[in-house]
Amino acid sequence: VPLSIGMAAAVRVGNKVGERDFQAARYSSFYSLKFGGILALFNTLFLLLFAELVVSSIWPSDPEVIELAVILLMFAAFFQIPDSLAMCGMGSLRGYKDTVGPMIIMLVAYWMFALPFGYSLAITDFWTIKLGAQGMWVGMCIGLVIASALMIWRLNYTTNRYLTIRYEN
C-alpha cells in the first residue's frame, strides 16, 4: 500500500510540477504522507491486536513458533508507519525529479544504521545480550525511522525550494 501511494504521489506531484503549480505539488506531497501514515496506522493496529490470532491459525501446534512469530510481528507493526512515510516521501520526491537524494538517504539509513545496528544486536553482545532475529528487526526499525525522518526533511526542503523558484520568476 505505501509503495502504491508513493507511485500515485509521483504522478500527481509530477503533473503539478509540470504545470508549475508548486503550491498544489507541495499539498499533494504532504497529503500523500498523511494518507499513507493513516493507512499504516490501521495496519499497525491490526498487527498489534490480531498478531497472535493470525499466527496461531497458521501454526496451531507449535507454541515456540507462535511466540517468536508474534514477537516479530510486533516489530513489523512498528515498522509500518516509518516505512509508509519513507515510501510516500520517496514517491513525492520522484515527482520533483529528485531521485539521487532519496537513494543516498536509503543507502545511509540502511548501510550505515540498520545493518550495523541489526548485526550488532543480533549476532554480538556489544550493546546487550545477543537478540537474534529480534535484534535484526530492531536495527531495521532504527534504519527506517532515520530514513523516514530524512525523507520528510528532504521533501520539505525540495518543496520549499520549488516555491522559492515560483516567487522569484
mmCIF file of C-alpha atoms in Angstrom:
data_model
loop_
_atom_site.group_PDB
_atom_site.id
_atom_site.type_symbol
_atom_site.label_atom_id
_atom_site.label_comp_id
_atom_site.label_asym_id
_atom_site.label_seq_id
_atom_site.Cartn_x
_atom_site.Cartn_y
_atom_site.Cartn_z
ATOM 1 C CA VAL A 1 0.000 0.000 0.000
ATOM 2 C CA PRO A 2 2.716 2.598 0.839
ATOM 3 C CA LEU A 3 4.511 1.889 -2.423
ATOM 4 C CA SER A 4 1.314 2.385 -4.430
ATOM 5 C CA ILE A 5 0.572 5.657 -2.624
ATOM 6 C CA GLY A 6 4.139 6.745 -3.366
ATOM 7 C CA MET A 7 3.690 5.895 -7.054
ATOM 8 C CA ALA A 8 0.427 7.833 -7.193
ATOM 9 C CA ALA A 9 2.129 10.755 -5.448
ATOM 10 C CA ALA A 10 4.947 10.682 -8.011
ATOM 11 C CA VAL A 11 2.435 11.043 -10.846
ATOM 12 C CA ARG A 12 0.317 13.678 -9.110
ATOM 13 C CA VAL A 13 3.284 15.753 -7.949
ATOM 14 C CA GLY A 14 4.991 15.399 -11.338
ATOM 15 C CA ASN A 15 1.876 16.702 -13.085
ATOM 16 C CA LYS A 16 1.626 19.681 -10.740
ATOM 17 C CA VAL A 17 5.336 20.466 -11.093
ATOM 18 C CA GLY A 18 4.928 20.268 -14.884
ATOM 19 C CA GLU A 19 2.036 22.735 -14.638
ATOM 20 C CA ARG A 20 4.297 24.917 -12.444
ATOM 21 C CA ASP A 21 1.672 24.777 -9.691
ATOM 22 C CA PHE A 22 4.213 24.266 -6.928
ATOM 23 C CA GLN A 23 1.758 25.007 -4.122
ATOM 24 C CA ALA A 24 -0.506 22.168 -5.299
ATOM 25 C CA ALA A 25 2.534 19.921 -5.719
ATOM 26 C CA ARG A 26 3.524 20.603 -2.111
ATOM 27 C CA TYR A 27 -0.034 19.969 -0.937
ATOM 28 C CA SER A 28 -0.163 16.666 -2.847
ATOM 29 C CA SER A 29 3.211 15.646 -1.418
ATOM 30 C CA PHE A 30 2.232 16.149 2.178
ATOM 31 C CA TYR A 31 -1.271 14.788 1.619
ATOM 32 C CA SER A 32 0.290 11.523 0.444
ATOM 33 C CA LEU A 33 2.336 11.420 3.675
ATOM 34 C CA LYS A 34 -0.791 11.937 5.771
ATOM 35 C CA PHE A 35 -2.829 9.390 3.824
ATOM 36 C CA GLY A 36 -0.034 6.823 3.911
ATOM 37 C CA GLY A 37 0.507 7.427 7.617
ATOM 38 C CA ILE A 38 -3.179 6.923 8.403
ATOM 39 C CA LEU A 39 -3.332 3.668 6.428
ATOM 40 C CA ALA A 40 -0.126 2.495 8.113
ATOM 41 C CA LEU A 41 -1.684 3.252 11.481
ATOM 42 C CA PHE A 42 -4.564 0.899 10.623
ATOM 43 C CA ASN A 43 -2.072 -1.795 9.595
ATOM 44 C CA THR A 44 -0.171 -1.246 12.838
ATOM 45 C CA LEU A 45 -3.310 -1.566 14.931
ATOM 46 C CA PHE A 46 -4.354 -4.718 13.069
ATOM 47 C CA LEU A 47 -0.977 -6.346 13.670
ATOM 48 C CA LEU A 48 -0.921 -5.332 17.326
ATOM 49 C CA LEU A 49 -4.450 -6.551 18.000
ATOM 50 C CA PHE A 50 -4.582 -9.717 15.913
ATOM 51 C CA ALA A 51 -0.989 -10.975 15.629
ATOM 52 C CA GLU A 52 -1.484 -13.968 17.890
ATOM 53 C CA LEU A 53 -4.768 -14.937 16.245
ATOM 54 C CA VAL A 54 -3.252 -14.798 12.758
ATOM 55 C CA VAL A 55 -0.106 -16.704 13.718
ATOM 56 C CA SER A 56 -1.931 -19.386 15.693
ATOM 57 C CA SER A 57 -4.236 -20.024 12.738
ATOM 58 C CA ILE A 58 -1.192 -20.713 10.534
ATOM 59 C CA TRP A 59 0.912 -22.738 13.040
ATOM 60 C CA PRO A 60 -1.595 -24.029 15.585
ATOM 61 C CA SER A 61 0.546 -26.834 17.027
ATOM 62 C CA ASP A 62 3.924 -25.205 17.738
ATOM 63 C CA PRO A 63 3.860 -22.775 20.701
ATOM 64 C CA GLU A 64 7.527 -21.768 20.268
ATOM 65 C CA VAL A 65 6.925 -20.736 16.659
ATOM 66 C CA ILE A 66 3.794 -18.854 17.671
ATOM 67 C CA GLU A 67 5.657 -16.992 20.417
ATOM 68 C CA LEU A 68 8.563 -15.964 18.167
ATOM 69 C CA ALA A 69 6.283 -15.036 15.254
ATOM 70 C CA VAL A 70 4.089 -12.852 17.475
ATOM 71 C CA ILE A 71 7.175 -11.058 18.822
ATOM 72 C CA LEU A 72 8.480 -10.458 15.294
ATOM 73 C CA LEU A 73 5.060 -9.238 14.159
ATOM 74 C CA MET A 74 5.233 -6.604 16.897
ATOM 75 C CA PHE A 75 8.344 -5.274 15.176
ATOM 76 C CA ALA A 76 6.511 -5.449 11.845
ATOM 77 C CA ALA A 77 3.717 -3.410 13.429
ATOM 78 C CA PHE A 78 6.174 -0.709 14.472
ATOM 79 C CA PHE A 79 7.771 -0.893 11.011
ATOM 80 C CA GLN A 80 4.541 0.133 9.239
ATOM 81 C CA ILE A 81 4.447 3.863 9.949
ATOM 82 C CA PRO A 82 8.068 4.842 9.186
ATOM 83 C CA ASP A 83 8.037 2.562 6.131
ATOM 84 C CA SER A 84 4.896 4.239 4.825
ATOM 85 C CA LEU A 85 6.287 7.726 5.408
ATOM 86 C CA ALA A 86 9.557 6.835 3.668
ATOM 87 C CA MET A 87 7.816 5.279 0.643
ATOM 88 C CA CYS A 88 5.298 8.111 0.251
ATOM 89 C CA GLY A 89 8.032 10.714 0.652
ATOM 90 C CA MET A 90 10.210 8.937 -1.889
ATOM 91 C CA GLY A 91 7.337 8.846 -4.372
ATOM 92 C CA SER A 92 6.651 12.539 -3.911
ATOM 93 C CA LEU A 93 10.320 13.332 -4.441
ATOM 94 C CA ARG A 94 10.239 11.364 -7.702
ATOM 95 C CA GLY A 95 7.532 13.766 -8.829
ATOM 96 C CA TYR A 96 10.028 16.574 -8.247
ATOM 97 C CA LYS A 97 12.591 14.621 -10.329
ATOM 98 C CA ASP A 98 14.669 14.077 -7.197
ATOM 99 C CA THR A 99 15.941 10.513 -7.257
ATOM 100 C CA VAL A 100 19.532 10.907 -6.100
ATOM 101 C CA GLY A 101 18.626 12.397 -2.705
ATOM 102 C CA PRO A 102 16.282 9.538 -1.736
ATOM 103 C CA MET A 103 18.827 6.984 -2.962
ATOM 104 C CA ILE A 104 21.514 8.486 -0.729
ATOM 105 C CA ILE A 105 19.096 8.674 2.199
ATOM 106 C CA MET A 106 18.171 5.000 1.853
ATOM 107 C CA LEU A 107 21.804 3.941 1.433
ATOM 108 C CA VAL A 108 22.833 5.837 4.554
ATOM 109 C CA ALA A 109 19.837 4.682 6.596
ATOM 110 C CA TYR A 110 20.262 1.008 5.746
ATOM 111 C CA TRP A 111 24.007 0.568 5.260
ATOM 112 C CA MET A 112 25.217 2.936 7.994
ATOM 113 C CA PHE A 113 22.499 2.367 10.595
ATOM 114 C CA ALA A 114 20.084 -0.524 10.003
ATOM 115 C CA LEU A 115 22.542 -3.244 9.048
ATOM 116 C CA PRO A 116 25.320 -2.384 11.537
ATOM 117 C CA PHE A 117 22.867 -1.999 14.421
ATOM 118 C CA GLY A 118 20.893 -5.061 13.350
ATOM 119 C CA TYR A 119 24.019 -7.168 13.032
ATOM 120 C CA SER A 120 25.490 -5.996 16.318
ATOM 121 C CA LEU A 121 22.222 -6.570 18.167
ATOM 122 C CA ALA A 122 21.513 -9.927 16.530
ATOM 123 C CA ILE A 123 24.944 -11.568 16.462
ATOM 124 C CA THR A 124 27.159 -9.835 19.036
ATOM 125 C CA ASP A 125 26.871 -8.865 22.679
ATOM 126 C CA PHE A 126 28.341 -5.385 22.081
ATOM 127 C CA TRP A 127 25.204 -3.466 23.194
ATOM 128 C CA THR A 128 23.277 -6.130 25.058
ATOM 129 C CA ILE A 129 22.845 -9.878 25.019
ATOM 130 C CA LYS A 130 22.531 -11.445 21.561
ATOM 131 C CA LEU A 131 18.985 -10.828 20.404
ATOM 132 C CA GLY A 132 18.930 -12.991 17.275
ATOM 133 C CA ALA A 133 16.156 -12.191 14.798
ATOM 134 C CA GLN A 134 14.716 -9.587 17.148
ATOM 135 C CA GLY A 135 18.000 -7.680 17.052
ATOM 136 C CA MET A 136 17.949 -7.527 13.266
ATOM 137 C CA TRP A 137 14.380 -6.220 13.350
ATOM 138 C CA VAL A 138 15.384 -3.543 15.866
ATOM 139 C CA GLY A 139 18.185 -2.489 13.519
ATOM 140 C CA MET A 140 15.831 -2.346 10.549
ATOM 141 C CA CYS A 141 13.342 -0.275 12.563
ATOM 142 C CA ILE A 142 16.131 2.149 13.525
ATOM 143 C CA GLY A 143 17.123 2.459 9.862
ATOM 144 C CA LEU A 144 13.561 3.066 8.736
ATOM 145 C CA VAL A 145 12.919 5.734 11.351
ATOM 146 C CA ILE A 146 16.079 7.515 10.199
ATOM 147 C CA ALA A 147 15.110 7.079 6.526
ATOM 148 C CA SER A 148 11.598 8.418 7.037
ATOM 149 C CA ALA A 149 12.812 11.422 9.047
ATOM 150 C CA LEU A 150 15.414 12.294 6.412
ATOM 151 C CA MET A 151 12.929 11.706 3.582
ATOM 152 C CA ILE A 152 10.430 14.112 5.159
ATOM 153 C CA TRP A 153 13.217 16.656 5.704
ATOM 154 C CA ARG A 154 14.287 16.292 2.058
ATOM 155 C CA LEU A 155 10.701 16.631 0.842
ATOM 156 C CA ASN A 156 10.184 19.782 2.900
ATOM 157 C CA TYR A 157 13.482 21.214 1.605
ATOM 158 C CA THR A 158 12.588 20.376 -2.012
ATOM 159 C CA THR A 159 9.042 21.751 -1.855
ATOM 160 C CA ASN A 160 10.276 24.981 -0.274
ATOM 161 C CA ARG A 161 12.966 25.303 -2.945
ATOM 162 C CA TYR A 162 10.354 24.948 -5.693
ATOM 163 C CA LEU A 163 8.087 27.505 -4.016
ATOM 164 C CA THR A 164 11.034 29.923 -3.901
ATOM 165 C CA ILE A 165 11.633 29.377 -7.627
ATOM 166 C CA ARG A 166 7.995 30.237 -8.294
ATOM 167 C CA TYR A 167 8.155 33.500 -6.395
ATOM 168 C CA GLU A 168 11.454 34.532 -7.981
ATOM 169 C CA ASN A 169 10.049 34.172 -11.514
#
